[in-house]
Tab-separated table of C-alpha atoms in Angstrom:
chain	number	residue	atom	x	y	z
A	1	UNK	CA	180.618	221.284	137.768
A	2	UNK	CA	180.170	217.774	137.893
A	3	UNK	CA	181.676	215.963	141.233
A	4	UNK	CA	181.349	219.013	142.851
A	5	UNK	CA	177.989	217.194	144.586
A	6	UNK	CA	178.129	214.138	146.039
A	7	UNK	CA	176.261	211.526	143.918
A	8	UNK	CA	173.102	212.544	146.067
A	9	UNK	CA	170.353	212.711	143.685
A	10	UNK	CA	168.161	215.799	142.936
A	11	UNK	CA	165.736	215.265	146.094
A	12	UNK	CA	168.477	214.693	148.690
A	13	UNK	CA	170.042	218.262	147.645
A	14	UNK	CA	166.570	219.535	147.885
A	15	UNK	CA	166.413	218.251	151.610
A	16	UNK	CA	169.252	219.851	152.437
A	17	UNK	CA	168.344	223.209	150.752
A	18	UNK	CA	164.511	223.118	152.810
A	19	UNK	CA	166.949	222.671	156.874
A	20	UNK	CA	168.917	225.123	155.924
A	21	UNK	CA	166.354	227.681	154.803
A	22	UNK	CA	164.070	226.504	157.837
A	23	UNK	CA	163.127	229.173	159.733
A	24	UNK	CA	164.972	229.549	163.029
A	25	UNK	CA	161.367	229.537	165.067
A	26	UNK	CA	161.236	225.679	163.674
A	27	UNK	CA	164.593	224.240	164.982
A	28	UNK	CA	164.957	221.056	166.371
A	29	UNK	CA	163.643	221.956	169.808
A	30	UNK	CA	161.810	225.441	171.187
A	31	UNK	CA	165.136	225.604	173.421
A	32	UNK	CA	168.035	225.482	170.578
A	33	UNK	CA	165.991	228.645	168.263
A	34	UNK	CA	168.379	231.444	167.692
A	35	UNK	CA	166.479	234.630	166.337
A	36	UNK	CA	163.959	237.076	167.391
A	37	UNK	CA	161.078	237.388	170.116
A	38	UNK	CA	158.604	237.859	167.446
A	39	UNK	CA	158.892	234.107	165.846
A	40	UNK	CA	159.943	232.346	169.319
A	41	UNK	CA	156.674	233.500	170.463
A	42	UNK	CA	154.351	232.762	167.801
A	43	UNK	CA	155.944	229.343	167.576
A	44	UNK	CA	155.857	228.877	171.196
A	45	UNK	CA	152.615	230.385	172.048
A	46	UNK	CA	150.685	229.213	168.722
A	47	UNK	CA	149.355	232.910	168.370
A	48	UNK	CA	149.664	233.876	165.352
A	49	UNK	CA	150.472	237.503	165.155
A	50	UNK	CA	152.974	238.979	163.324
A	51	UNK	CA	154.841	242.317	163.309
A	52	UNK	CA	157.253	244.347	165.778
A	53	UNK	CA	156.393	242.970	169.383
A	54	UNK	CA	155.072	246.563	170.488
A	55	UNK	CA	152.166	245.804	168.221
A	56	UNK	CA	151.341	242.974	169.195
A	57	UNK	CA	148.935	244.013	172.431
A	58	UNK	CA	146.835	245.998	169.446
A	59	UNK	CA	147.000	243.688	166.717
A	60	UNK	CA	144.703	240.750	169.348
A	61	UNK	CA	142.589	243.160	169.503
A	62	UNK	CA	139.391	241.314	168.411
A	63	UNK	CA	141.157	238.074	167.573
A	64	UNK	CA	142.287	237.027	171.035
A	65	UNK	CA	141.553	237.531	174.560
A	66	UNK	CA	143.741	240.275	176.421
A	67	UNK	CA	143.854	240.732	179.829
A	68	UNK	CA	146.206	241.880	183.004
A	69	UNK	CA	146.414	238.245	184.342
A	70	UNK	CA	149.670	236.190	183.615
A	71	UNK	CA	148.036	232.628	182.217
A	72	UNK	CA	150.458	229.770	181.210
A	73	UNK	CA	151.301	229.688	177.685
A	74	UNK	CA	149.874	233.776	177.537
A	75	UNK	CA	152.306	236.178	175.669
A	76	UNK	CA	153.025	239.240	177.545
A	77	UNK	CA	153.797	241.999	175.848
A	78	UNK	CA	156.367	244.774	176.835
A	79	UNK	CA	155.367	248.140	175.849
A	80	UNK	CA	157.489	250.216	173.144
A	81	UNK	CA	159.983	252.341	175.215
A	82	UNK	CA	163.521	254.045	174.610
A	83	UNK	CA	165.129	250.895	175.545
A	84	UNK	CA	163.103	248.614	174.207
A	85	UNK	CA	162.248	250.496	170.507
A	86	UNK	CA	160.964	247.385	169.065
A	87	UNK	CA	158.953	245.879	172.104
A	88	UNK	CA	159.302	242.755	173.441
A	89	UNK	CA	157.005	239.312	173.693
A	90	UNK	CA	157.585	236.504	175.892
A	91	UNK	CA	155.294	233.414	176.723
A	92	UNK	CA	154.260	232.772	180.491
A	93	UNK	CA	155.907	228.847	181.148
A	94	UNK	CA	155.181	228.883	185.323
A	95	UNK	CA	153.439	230.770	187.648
A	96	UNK	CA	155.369	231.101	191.042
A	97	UNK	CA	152.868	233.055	192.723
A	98	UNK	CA	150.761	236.165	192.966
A	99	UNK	CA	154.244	238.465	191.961
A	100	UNK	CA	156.304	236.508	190.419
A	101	UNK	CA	156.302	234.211	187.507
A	102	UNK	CA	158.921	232.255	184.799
A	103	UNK	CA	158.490	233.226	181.148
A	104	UNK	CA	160.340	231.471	178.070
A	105	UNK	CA	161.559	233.865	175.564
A	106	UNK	CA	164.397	234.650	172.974
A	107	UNK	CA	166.956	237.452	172.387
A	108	UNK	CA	167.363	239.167	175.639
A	109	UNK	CA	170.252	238.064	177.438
A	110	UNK	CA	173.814	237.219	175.851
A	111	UNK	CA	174.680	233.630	175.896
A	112	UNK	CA	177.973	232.888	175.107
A	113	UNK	CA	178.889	236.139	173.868
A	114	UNK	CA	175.424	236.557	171.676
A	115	UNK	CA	171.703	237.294	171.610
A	116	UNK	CA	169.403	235.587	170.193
A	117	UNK	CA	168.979	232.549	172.032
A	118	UNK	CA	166.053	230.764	173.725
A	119	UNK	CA	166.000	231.039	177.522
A	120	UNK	CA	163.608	228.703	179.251
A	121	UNK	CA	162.104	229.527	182.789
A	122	UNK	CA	163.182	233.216	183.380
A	123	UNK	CA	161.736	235.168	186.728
A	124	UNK	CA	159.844	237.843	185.934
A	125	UNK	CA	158.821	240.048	188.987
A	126	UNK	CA	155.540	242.194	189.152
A	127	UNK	CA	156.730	245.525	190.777
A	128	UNK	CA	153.930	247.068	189.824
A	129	UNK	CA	152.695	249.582	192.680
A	130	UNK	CA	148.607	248.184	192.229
A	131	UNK	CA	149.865	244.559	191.977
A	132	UNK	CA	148.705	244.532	187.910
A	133	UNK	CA	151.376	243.676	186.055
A	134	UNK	CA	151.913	246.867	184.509
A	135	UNK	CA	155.836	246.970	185.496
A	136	UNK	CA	157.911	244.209	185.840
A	137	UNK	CA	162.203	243.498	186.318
A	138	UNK	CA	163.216	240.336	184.333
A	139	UNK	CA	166.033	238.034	184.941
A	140	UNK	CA	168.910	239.075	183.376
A	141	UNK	CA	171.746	236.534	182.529
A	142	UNK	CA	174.554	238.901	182.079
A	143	UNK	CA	174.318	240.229	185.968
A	144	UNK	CA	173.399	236.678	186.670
A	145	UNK	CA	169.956	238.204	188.409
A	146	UNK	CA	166.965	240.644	188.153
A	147	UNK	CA	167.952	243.806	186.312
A	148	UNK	CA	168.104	247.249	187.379
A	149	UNK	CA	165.891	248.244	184.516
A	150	UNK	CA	161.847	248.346	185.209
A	151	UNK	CA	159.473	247.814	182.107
A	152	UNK	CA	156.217	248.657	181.163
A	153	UNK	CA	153.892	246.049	180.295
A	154	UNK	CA	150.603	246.572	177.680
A	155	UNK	CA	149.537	242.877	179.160
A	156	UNK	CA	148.638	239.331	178.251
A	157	UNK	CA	147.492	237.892	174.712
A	158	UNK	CA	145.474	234.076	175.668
A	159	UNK	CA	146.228	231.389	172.705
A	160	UNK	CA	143.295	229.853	171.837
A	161	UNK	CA	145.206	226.528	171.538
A	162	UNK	CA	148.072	224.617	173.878
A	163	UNK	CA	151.715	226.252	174.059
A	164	UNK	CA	154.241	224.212	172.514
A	165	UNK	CA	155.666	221.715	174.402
A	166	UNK	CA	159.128	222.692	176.636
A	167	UNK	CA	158.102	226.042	177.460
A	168	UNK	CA	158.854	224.950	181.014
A	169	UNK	CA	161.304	222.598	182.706
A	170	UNK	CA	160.341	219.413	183.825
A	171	UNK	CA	161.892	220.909	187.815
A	172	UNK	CA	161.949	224.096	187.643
A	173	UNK	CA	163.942	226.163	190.358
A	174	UNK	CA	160.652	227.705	191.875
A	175	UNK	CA	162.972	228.697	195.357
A	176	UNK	CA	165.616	230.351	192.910
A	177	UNK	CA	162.963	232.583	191.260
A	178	UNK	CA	161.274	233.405	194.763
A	179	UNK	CA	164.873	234.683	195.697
A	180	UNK	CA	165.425	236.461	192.441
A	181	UNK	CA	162.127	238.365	193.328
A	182	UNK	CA	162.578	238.926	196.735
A	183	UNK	CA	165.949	238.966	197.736
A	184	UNK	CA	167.705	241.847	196.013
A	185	UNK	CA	170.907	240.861	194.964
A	186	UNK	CA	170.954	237.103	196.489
A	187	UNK	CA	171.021	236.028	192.198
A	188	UNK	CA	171.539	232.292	191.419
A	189	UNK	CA	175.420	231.558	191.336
């Protein structure tokens, strides 16, 4: 087998064994991670929960603060339905205004062909008839605008700690998301 390995040493193979095992939740930046909602939001939020997102909401139970108010750097979680069977968890990056806010999450829309991805800065639209958060329409890339589909919402898990840093955009497109939320169909072309 020898020359098969470049004359790297031991240690430098070792390096390269540790990147590529790294877990997709630590890439380079919180906006090139390719994998689940579960680790994107743990790594992005800094709570530390683990499991299916639908059990999330009951797992802070006692270990975090829940509520029905969006707070940057929050997790909101989306409640277990038929077309969500695993849940969902996405951290809070802006607040817009009372109805509308921008989340940072992973694996909902395709990008490029593929889930997975990071999205940074998604509207998220409170169409809840009390105004609590308990339904919401997201931003969906592959109809480039809010999608049809309404989901329930169990609420918001506070981080005792900061939110890792690029959850939001340094400008983000506060007008676009307005639109997104209040002009149906307008979406950002």
């Amino acid at each position: 087998m020898r020359g098969i390995l470049p004359k790297c040493g031991i240690s430098a193979v070792a390096a390269i064994v540790a990147v590529a095992t790294m877990p997709a939740a630590m890439a380079s930046s919180l906006l090139d991670y390719v994998g689940q909602c579960v680790p994107f939001a743990r790594a992005a939020s800094g709570i530390q929960i683990y499991g299916d997102a639908w059990t999330w909401w009951d797992q802070a139970e006692g270990r975090y603060e829940r509520g029905h108010r969006p707070a940057v750097g929050s997790v909101i979680v989306f409640a277990k339905t038929a077309r969500l069977p695993l849940g969902h968890v996405a951290v809070v990056s802006r607040i817009v205004e009372r109805r509308v806010l921008m989340l940072t999450h992973a694996n909902w829309s395709r990008q490029n062909g593929e889930r997975g991805r990071a999205e940074q800065d998604v509207t998220l639209y409170d169409v809840s008839p009390g105004n609590d958060w308990s339904e919401v329409k997201v931003w969906f890339r592959d109809n480039d605008g809010l999608g049809g589909s309404i989901y329930a919402i169990k609420g918001f898990i506070y981080g005792e700690g900061r939110a890792a840093a690029g959850l939001s955009a340094r400008n983000p497109d506060y007008v676009g998301a307005l639109i997104d939320a209040y002009v149906p169909g307008a979406g950002r072309r």
